[in-house]
Coordinates of C-alpha atoms in Angstrom, one line a residue:
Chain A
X14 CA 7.8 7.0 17.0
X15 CA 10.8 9.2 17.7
X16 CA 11.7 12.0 15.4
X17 CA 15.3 11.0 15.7
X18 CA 16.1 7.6 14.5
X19 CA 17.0 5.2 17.3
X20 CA 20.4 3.1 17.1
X21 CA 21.2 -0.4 17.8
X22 CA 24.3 -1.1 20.3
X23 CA 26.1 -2.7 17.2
X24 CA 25.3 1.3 14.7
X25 CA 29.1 2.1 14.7
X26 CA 30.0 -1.7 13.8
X27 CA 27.9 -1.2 11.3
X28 CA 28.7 2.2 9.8
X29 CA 32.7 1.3 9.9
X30 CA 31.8 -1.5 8.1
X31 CA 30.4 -0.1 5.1
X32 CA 26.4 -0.3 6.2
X33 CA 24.7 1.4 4.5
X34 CA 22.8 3.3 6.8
X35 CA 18.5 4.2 6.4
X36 CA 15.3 4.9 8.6
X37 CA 13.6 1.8 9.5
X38 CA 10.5 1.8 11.5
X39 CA 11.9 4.3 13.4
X40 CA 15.5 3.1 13.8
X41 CA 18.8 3.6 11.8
X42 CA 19.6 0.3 10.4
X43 CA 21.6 -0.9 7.5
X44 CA 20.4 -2.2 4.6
X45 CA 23.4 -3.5 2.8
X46 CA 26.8 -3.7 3.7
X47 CA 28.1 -4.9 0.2
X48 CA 25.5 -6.1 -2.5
X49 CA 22.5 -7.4 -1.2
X50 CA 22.2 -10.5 -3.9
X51 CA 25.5 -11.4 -1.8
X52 CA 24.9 -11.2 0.8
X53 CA 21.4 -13.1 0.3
X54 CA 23.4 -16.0 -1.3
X55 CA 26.1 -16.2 2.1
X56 CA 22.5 -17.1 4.4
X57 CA 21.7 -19.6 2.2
X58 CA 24.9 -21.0 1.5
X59 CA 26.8 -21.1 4.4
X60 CA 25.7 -18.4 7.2
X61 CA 24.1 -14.5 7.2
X62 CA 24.3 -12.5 10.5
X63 CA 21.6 -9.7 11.3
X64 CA 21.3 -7.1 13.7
X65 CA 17.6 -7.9 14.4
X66 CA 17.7 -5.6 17.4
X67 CA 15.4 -3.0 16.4
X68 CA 12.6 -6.1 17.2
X69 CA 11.0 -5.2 20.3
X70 CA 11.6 -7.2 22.8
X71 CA 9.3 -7.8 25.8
X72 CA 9.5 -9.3 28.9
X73 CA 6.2 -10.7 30.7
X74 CA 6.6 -12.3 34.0
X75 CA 3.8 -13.3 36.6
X76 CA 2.1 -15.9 38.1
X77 CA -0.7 -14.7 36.1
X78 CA 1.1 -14.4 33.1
X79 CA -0.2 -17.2 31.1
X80 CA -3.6 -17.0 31.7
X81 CA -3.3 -13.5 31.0
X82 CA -1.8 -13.7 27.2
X83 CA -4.2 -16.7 27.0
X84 CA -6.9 -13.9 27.2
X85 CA -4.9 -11.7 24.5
X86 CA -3.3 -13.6 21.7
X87 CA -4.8 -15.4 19.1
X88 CA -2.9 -18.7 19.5
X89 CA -3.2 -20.6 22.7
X90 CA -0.5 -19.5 25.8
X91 CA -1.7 -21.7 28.5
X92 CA -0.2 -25.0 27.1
X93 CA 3.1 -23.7 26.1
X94 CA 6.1 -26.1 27.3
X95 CA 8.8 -24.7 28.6
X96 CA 11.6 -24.0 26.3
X97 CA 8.9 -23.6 23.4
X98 CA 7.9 -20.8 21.1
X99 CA 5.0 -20.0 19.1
X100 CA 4.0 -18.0 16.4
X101 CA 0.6 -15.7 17.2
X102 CA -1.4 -12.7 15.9
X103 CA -1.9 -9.4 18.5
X104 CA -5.1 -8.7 17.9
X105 CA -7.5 -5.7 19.4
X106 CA -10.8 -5.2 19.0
X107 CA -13.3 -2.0 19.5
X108 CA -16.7 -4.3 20.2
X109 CA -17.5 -7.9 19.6
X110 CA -17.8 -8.2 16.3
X111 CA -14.9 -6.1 15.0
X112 CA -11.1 -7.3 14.5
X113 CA -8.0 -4.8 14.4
X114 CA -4.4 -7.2 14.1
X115 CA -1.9 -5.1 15.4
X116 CA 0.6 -7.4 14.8
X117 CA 2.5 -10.7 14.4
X118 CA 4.4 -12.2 17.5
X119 CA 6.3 -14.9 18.2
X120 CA 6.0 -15.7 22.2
X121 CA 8.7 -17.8 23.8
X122 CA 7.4 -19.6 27.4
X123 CA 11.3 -19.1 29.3
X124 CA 12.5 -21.4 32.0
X125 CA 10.7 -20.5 35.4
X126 CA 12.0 -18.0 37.7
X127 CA 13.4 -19.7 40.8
X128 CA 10.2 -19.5 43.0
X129 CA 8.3 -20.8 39.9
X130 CA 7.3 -17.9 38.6
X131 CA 6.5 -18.0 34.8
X132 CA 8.5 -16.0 32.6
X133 CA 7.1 -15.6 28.4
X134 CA 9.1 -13.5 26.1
X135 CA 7.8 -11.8 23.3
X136 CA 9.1 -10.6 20.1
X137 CA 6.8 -8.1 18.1
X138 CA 7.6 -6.0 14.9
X139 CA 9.8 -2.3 15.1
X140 CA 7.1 -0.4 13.3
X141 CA 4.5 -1.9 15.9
X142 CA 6.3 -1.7 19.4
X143 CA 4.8 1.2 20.5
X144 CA 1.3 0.4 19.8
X145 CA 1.5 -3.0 20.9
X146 CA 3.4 -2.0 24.2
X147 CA 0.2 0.6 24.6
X148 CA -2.7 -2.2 24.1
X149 CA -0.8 -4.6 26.3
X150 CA -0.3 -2.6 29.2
X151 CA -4.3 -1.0 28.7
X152 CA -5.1 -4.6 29.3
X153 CA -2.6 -5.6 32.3
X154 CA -4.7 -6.9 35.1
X155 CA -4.3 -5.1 38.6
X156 CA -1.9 -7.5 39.9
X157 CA -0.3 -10.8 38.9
X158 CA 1.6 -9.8 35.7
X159 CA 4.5 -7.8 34.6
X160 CA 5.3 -6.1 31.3
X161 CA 8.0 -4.3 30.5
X162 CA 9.2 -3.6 27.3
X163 CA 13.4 -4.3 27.2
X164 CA 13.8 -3.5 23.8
X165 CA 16.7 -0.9 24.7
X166 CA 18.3 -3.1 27.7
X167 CA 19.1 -5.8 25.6
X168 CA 20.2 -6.8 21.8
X169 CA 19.1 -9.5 18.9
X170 CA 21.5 -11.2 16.4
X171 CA 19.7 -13.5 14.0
X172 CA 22.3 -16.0 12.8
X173 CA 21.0 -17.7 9.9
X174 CA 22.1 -20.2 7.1
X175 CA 23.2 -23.7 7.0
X176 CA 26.8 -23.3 9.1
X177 CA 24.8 -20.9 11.4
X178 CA 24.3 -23.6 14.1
X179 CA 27.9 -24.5 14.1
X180 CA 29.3 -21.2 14.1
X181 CA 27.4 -20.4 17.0
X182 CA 28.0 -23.6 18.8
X183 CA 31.8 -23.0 18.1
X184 CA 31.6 -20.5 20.8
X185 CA 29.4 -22.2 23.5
X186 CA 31.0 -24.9 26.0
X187 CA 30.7 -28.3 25.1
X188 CA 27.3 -28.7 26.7
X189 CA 25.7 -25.9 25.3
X190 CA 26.6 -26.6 22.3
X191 CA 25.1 -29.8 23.1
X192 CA 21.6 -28.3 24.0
X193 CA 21.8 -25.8 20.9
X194 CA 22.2 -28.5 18.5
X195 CA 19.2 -30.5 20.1
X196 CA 16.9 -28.0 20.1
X197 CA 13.9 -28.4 17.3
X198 CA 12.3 -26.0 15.7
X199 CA 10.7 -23.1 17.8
X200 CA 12.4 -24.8 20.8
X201 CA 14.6 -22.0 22.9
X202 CA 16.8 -22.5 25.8
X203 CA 19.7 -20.3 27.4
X204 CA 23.4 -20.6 27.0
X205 CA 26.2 -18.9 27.3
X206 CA 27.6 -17.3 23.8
X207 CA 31.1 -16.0 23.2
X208 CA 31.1 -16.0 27.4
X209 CA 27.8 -14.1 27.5
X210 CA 24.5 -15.3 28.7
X211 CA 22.1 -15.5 26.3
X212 CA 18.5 -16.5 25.2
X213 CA 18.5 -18.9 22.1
X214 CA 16.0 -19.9 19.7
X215 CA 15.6 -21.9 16.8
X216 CA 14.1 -19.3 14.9
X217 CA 14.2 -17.1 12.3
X218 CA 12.7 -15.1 9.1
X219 CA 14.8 -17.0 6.2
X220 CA 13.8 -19.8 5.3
X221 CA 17.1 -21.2 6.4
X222 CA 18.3 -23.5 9.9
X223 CA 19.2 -20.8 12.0
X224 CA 19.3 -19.1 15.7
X225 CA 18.5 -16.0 17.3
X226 CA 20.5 -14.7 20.3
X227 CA 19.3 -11.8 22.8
X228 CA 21.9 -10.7 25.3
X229 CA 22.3 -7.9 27.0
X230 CA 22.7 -4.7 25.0
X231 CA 26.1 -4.3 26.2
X232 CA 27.3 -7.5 25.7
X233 CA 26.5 -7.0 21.4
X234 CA 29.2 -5.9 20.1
X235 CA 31.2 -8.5 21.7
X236 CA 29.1 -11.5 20.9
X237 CA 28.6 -9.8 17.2
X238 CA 32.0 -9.9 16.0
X239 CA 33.1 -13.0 18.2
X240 CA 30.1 -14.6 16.0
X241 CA 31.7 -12.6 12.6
X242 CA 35.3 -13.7 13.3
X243 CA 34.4 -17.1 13.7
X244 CA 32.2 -17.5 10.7
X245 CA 33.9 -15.2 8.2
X246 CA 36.0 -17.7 7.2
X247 CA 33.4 -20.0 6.3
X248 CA 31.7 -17.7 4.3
X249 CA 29.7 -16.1 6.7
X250 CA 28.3 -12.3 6.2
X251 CA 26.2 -10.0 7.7
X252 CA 23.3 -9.0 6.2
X253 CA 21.7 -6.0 6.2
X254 CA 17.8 -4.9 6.1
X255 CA 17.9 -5.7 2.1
X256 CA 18.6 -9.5 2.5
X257 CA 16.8 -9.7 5.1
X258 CA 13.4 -9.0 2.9
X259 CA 14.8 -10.5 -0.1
X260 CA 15.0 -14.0 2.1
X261 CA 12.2 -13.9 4.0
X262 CA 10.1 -13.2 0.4
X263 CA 11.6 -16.0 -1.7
X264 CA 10.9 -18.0 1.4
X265 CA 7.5 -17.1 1.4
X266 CA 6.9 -15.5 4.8
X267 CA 4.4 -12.6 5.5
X268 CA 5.5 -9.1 7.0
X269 CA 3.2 -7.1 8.6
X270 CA 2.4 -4.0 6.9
X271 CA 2.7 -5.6 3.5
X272 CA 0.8 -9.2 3.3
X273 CA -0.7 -9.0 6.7
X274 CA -2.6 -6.0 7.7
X275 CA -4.9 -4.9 10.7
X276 CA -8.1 -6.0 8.6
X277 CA -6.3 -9.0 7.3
X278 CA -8.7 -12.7 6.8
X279 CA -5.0 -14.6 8.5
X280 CA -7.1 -17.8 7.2
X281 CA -7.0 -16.0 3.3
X282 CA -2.9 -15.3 3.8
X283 CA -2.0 -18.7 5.1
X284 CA -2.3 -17.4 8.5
X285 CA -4.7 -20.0 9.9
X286 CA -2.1 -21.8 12.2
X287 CA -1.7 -18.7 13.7
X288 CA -5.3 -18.6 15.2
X289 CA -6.6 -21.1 17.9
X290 CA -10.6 -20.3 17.6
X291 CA -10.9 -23.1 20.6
X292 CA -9.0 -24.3 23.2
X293 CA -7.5 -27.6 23.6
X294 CA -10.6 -29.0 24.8
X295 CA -12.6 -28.3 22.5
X296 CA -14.0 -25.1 23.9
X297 CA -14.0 -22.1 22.9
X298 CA -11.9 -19.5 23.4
X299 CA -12.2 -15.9 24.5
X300 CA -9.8 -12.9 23.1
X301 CA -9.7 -9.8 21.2
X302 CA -11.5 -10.5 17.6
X303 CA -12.7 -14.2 18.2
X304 CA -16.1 -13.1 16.8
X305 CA -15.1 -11.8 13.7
X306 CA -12.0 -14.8 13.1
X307 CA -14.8 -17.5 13.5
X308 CA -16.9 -16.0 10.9
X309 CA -13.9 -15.2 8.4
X310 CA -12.9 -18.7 9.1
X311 CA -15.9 -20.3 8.1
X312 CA -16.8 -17.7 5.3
X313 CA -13.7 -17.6 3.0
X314 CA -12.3 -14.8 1.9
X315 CA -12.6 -13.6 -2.2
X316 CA -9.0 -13.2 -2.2
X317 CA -6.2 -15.3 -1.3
X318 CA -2.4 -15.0 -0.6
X319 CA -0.6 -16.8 -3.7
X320 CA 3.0 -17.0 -4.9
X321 CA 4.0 -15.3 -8.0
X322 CA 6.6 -16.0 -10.7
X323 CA 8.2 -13.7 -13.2
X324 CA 10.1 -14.7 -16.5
X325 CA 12.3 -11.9 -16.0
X326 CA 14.0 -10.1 -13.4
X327 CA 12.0 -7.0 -13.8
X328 CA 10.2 -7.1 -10.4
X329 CA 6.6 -5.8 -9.4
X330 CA 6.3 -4.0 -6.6
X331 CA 3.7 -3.7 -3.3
X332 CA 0.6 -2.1 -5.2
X333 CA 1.2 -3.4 -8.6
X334 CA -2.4 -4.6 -10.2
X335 CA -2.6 -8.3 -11.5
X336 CA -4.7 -8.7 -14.7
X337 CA -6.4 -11.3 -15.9
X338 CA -8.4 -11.1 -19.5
X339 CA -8.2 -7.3 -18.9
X340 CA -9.7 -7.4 -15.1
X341 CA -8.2 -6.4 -12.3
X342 CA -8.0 -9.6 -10.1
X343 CA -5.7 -8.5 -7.5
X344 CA -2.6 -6.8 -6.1
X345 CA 0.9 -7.4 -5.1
X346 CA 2.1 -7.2 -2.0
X347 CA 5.7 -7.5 -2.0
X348 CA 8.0 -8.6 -4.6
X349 CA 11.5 -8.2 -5.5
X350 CA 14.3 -10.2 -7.5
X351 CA 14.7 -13.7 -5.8
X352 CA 18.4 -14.0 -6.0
X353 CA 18.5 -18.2 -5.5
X354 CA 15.9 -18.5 -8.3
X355 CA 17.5 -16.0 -10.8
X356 CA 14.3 -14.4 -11.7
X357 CA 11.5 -11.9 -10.0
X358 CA 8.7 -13.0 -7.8
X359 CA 6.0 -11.7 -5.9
X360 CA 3.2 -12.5 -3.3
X361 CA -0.1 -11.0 -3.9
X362 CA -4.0 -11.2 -2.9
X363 CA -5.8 -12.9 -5.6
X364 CA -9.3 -13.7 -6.5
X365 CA -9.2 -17.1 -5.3
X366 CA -10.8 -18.8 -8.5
X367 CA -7.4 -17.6 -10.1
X368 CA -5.1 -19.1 -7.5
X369 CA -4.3 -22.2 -8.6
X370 CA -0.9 -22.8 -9.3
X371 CA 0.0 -22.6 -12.9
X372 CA -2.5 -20.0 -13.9
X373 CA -1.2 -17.1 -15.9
X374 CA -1.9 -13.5 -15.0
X375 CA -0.6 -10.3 -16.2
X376 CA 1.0 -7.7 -13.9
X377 CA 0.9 -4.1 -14.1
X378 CA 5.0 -3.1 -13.3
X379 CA 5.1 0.4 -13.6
X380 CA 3.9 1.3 -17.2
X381 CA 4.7 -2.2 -18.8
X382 CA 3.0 -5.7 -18.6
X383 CA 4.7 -8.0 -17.1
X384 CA 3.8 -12.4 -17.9
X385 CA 3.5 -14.2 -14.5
X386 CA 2.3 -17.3 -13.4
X387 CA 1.0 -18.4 -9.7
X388 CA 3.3 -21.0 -8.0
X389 CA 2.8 -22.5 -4.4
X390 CA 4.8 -21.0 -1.7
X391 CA 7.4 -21.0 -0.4
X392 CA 9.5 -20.3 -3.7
X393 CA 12.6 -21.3 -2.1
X394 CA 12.5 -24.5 0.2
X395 CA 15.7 -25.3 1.7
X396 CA 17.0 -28.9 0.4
X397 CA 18.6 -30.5 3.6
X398 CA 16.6 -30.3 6.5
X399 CA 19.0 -29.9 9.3
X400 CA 20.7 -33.0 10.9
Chain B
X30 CA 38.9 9.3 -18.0
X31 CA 38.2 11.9 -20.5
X32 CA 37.9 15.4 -18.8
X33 CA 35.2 16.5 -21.3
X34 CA 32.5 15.0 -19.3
X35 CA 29.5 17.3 -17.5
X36 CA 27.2 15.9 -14.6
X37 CA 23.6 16.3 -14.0
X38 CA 22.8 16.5 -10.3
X39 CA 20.8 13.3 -10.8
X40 CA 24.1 11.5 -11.7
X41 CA 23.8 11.3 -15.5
X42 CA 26.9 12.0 -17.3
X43 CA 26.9 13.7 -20.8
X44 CA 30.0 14.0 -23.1
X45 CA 29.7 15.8 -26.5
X46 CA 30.6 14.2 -29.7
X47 CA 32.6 15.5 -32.5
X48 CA 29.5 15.0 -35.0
X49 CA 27.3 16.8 -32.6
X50 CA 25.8 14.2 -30.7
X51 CA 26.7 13.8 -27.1
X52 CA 27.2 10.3 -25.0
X53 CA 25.1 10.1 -21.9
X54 CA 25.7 7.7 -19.4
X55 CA 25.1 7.2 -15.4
X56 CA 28.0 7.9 -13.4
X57 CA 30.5 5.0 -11.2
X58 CA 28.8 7.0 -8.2
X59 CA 25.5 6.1 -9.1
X60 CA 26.1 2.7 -10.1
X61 CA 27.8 1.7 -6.6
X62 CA 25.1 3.8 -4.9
X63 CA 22.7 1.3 -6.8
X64 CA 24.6 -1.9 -6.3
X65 CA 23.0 -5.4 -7.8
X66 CA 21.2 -4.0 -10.8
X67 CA 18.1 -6.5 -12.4
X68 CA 16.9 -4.3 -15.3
X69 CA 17.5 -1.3 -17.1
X70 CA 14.4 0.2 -19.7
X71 CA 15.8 2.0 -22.5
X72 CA 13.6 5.2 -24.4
X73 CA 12.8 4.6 -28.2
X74 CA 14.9 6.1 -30.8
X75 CA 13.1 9.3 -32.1
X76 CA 12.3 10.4 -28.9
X77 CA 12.0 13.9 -28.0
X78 CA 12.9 14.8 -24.2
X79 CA 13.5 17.8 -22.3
X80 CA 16.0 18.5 -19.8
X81 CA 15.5 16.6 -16.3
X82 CA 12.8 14.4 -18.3
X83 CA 13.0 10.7 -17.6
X84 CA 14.9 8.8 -20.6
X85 CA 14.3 5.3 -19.0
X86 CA 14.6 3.6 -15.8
X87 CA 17.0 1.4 -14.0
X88 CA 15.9 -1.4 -11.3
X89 CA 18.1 -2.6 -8.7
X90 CA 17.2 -5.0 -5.8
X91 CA 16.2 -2.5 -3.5
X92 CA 14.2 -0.1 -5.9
X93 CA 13.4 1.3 -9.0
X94 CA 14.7 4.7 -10.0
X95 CA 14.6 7.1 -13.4
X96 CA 16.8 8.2 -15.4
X97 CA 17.2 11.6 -16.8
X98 CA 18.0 13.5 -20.0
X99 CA 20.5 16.0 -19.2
X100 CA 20.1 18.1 -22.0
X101 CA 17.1 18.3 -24.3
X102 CA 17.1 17.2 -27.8
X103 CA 16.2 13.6 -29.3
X104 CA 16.8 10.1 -28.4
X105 CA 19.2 9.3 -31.9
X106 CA 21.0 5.7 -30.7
X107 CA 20.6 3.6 -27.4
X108 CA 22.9 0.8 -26.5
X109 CA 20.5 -2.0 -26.6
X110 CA 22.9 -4.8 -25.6
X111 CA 23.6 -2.8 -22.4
X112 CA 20.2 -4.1 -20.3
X113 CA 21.6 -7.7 -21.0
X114 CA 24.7 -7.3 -19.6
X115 CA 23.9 -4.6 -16.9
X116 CA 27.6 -5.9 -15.3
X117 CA 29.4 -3.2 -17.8
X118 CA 28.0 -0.1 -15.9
X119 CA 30.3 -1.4 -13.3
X120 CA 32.6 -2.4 -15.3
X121 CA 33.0 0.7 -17.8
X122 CA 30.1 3.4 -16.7
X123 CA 31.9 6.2 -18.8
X124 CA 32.8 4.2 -21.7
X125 CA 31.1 0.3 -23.0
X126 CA 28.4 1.3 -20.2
X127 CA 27.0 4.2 -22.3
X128 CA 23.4 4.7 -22.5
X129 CA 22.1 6.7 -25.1
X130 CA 22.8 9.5 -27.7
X131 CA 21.6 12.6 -27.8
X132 CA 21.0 15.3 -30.9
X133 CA 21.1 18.6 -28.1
X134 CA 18.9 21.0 -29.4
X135 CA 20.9 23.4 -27.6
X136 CA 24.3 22.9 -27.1
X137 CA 25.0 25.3 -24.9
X138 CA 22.8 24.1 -22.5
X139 CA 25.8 21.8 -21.5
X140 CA 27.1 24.7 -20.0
X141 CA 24.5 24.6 -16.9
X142 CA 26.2 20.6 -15.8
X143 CA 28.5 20.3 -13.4
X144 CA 32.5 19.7 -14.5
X145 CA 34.2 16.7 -12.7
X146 CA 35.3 18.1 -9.7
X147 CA 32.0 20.0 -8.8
X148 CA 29.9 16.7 -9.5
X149 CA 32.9 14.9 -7.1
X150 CA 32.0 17.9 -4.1
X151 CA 28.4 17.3 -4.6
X152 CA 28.6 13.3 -4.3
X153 CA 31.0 13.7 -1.7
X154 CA 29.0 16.2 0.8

């Protein structure tokens, strides 16, 4: 990591707008621009844009590309459609029977280059770039594969909420818009945005319908407040780093660093979609940490992921103890107000004969003991699935 | 707003009473820096605190953070309706948003605050 904090194209947009500007991961980024329960409530209500472009971005192009990241990622690559995205573990290991995640990923297979070339996209975590940049490229075969990282060529706007969809197709011809309001979940495609080209996905870390948009970096401040003028009438807002956590915790999503570690059991975190042990066909696999994922899959963990709610808005934090009867059972991994519900929640590992839903655990909040009770995730489930 | 106030670098406010007591609040700096405010602990009555000593904490959102006496003396009245209706720091942060009341032991220590317009410079730099 840098000693000086990298910027987004879109930092002054957000420092004469009021961001409130902090280290992230390496980057300057704002956390707020107004009040972070408001700016949670505009995503869920009508439509909440985020400068996601501290994500790093990269770009993997060969005709050996596939079978490569087949080798390297947890969840199968070599039967990914075109146009489709998928959620996977990075995963390293130091022998055959050790397991190191580096990090969470989601991979996008992108249309063909013109000689048929396969193109895959992948999105990986700010605080884990560098080190997943560094195991990728130790592992790059001599020929038949590209990598290059083109986190600081281009930019990422998540547009998330309800009206997102709309406002963003407000600003696409007719049949983009078209193909934008088709796509399915973790379905991508390209259109051009606001009269720039851009890669969209139906993605995103809210809970909420939504798209994300890369373009090139000097084409985001244009696309950013063509998106903001259009939707600010609606009751669109961007959102800054705070929302961004509060949303994806009342939805119930993991972050690296915080629910999922690099000696995480993904099968003990709700993680096991995220692992393909076998093939399609029934055989087995081969990457980084198979070894050890079988056997954590078919030995289960002592402690699970559960959902935790509060009484009050007092929240506990990453590190608090839960208590049951006195014992220690486990230990919270994120938690925060969640501003739909009215009251605090948490996530946190728990001994699993204490995570069914409904039991009652204490939690250690600083010097005072807070009542909870476990409650299946997510805690916020959007009501209308989109049309 | 009353020109009597003093400042503690950590953005409590203190005002002396005529009976000897003095008002201690958190300043409309500090409540905007904190923004959507969940829960505020208050210290017990009785309680003896010195000078930069926590006297309770206040939870927004984002984080938790203390809050500090900014004299010493003891803890003689808190406004315990104030953590159900945490809206009135924003509304009235030198006023209805009060916090506690301290006895100073020493009431020259308000001498070592910060008057308004060095408390403004220091926010503002």
């Amino acid at each position: 990591m840098s000693s000086s904090p990298l910027s987004t194209p879109l930092v002054h947009w957000h420092k004469s707008h009021g961001g409130r500007m902090v280290d992230f991961a390496g980057w300057r980024m704002p956390v707020q621009y107004s009040s972070i329960v408001d700016e949670h409530l505009a995503a869920r209500q009508a439509a909440g844009l985020f400068d996601v472009s501290h994500m790093g971005r990269l770009a993997i192009e060969g005709s050996g590309s596939c079978a490569w990241l087949e080798s390297l990622l947890t969840r199968r690559v070599a039967d990914i459609e075109v146009g489709r995205a998928r959620y996977t573990l990075v995963t390293s290991d130091a022998g055959p029977s050790s397991l190191t995640i580096l990090d969470d990923a989601l991979v996008t297979r992108e249309t063909d280059a013109p000689d048929g070339t396969p193109r895959l996209a992948m999105v990986v975590n700010a605080s884990n770039r560098d080190r997943v940049v560094a195991w990728l490229v130790s592992q790059l075969p001599p020929e038949g594969v590209t990598l290059h990282d083109r986190t600081f060529q281009t930019a990422m706007i998540a547009v998330q909420g309800p009206l997102a969809v709309d406002i963003v197709c407000g600003l696409c011809n007719s049949d983009d818009a078209t193909r934008i309001r088709s796509l399915g979940n973790y379905r991508a495609t390209r259109a051009t945005v606001a009269g720039h080209d851009a890669a969209v996905s139906r993605t995103g870390y809210t809970g909420e319908d939504g798209l994300e948009l890369v373009i090139a970096a000097d084409a985001a401040v244009a696309v950013w407040e063509a998106i903001h003028a259009a939707g600010s009438p609606r009751g669109l807002r961007p959102c800054g780093l705070g929302a961004r956590d509060t949303l994806r915790l009342e939805a119930g999503m993991p972050l690296y660093g915080h629910e999922l570690v690099a000696d995480s059991d993904p099968f003990a975190i709700g993680l096991g979609l995220a692992v393909n042990l076998d093939a399609a066909s029934g055989t087995p696999r081969l990457f980084p940490g198979r070894e050890k994922l079988a056997r954590m899959k078919a030995d289960p963990a002592a402690t699970i992921r559960v959902g935790l709610a509060f009484d009050s808005k007092r929240a506990a934090r990453e590190g608090s103890a839960v208590v049951v009867a006195g014992t220690t059972v486990g230990t919270v991994t994120s938690g925060s107000l969640a501003p739909v519900l009215g009251h605090a929640v948490a996530m946190a590992l728990v001994a699993r004969h204490l995570a069914g839903a409904g039991t009652a655990v204490d939690v250690l909040v600083r010097d005072a003991v807070q009542p909870a009770r476990v409650v299946p995730l997510p805690f916020y489930r959007r009501l209308t699935p989109r049309s | 707003m009353a020109a009597d106030l003093k400042f503690a670098k950590t953005h409590e406010w203190i005002r002396p009473e005529a009976d000897g007591r003095a008002t201690v609040g958190i300043s409309a700096y500090a409540v905007e820096a904190l923004t959507d405010l969940v829960f505020m602990q208050l210290p017990a009555v009785g309680k003896k605190v010195k000078a930069g000593e926590s006297i309770g904490e206040i939870e927004s959102v984002k984080a938790v953070s203390d809050m500090y006496a900014p004299v010493s003396g003891e803890i003689v009245e808190v406004n315990a309706a104030l953590p159900n209706q945490l809206e009135t720091l924003g509304k009235d942060p030198y006023g209805a948003g009060w916090i506690v009341r301290i006895k100073p032991d020493d009431p020259a220590e308000l001498a070592n605050l910060l008057d308004r317009p060095a408390y403004e410079a220091l926010v503002k730099s």
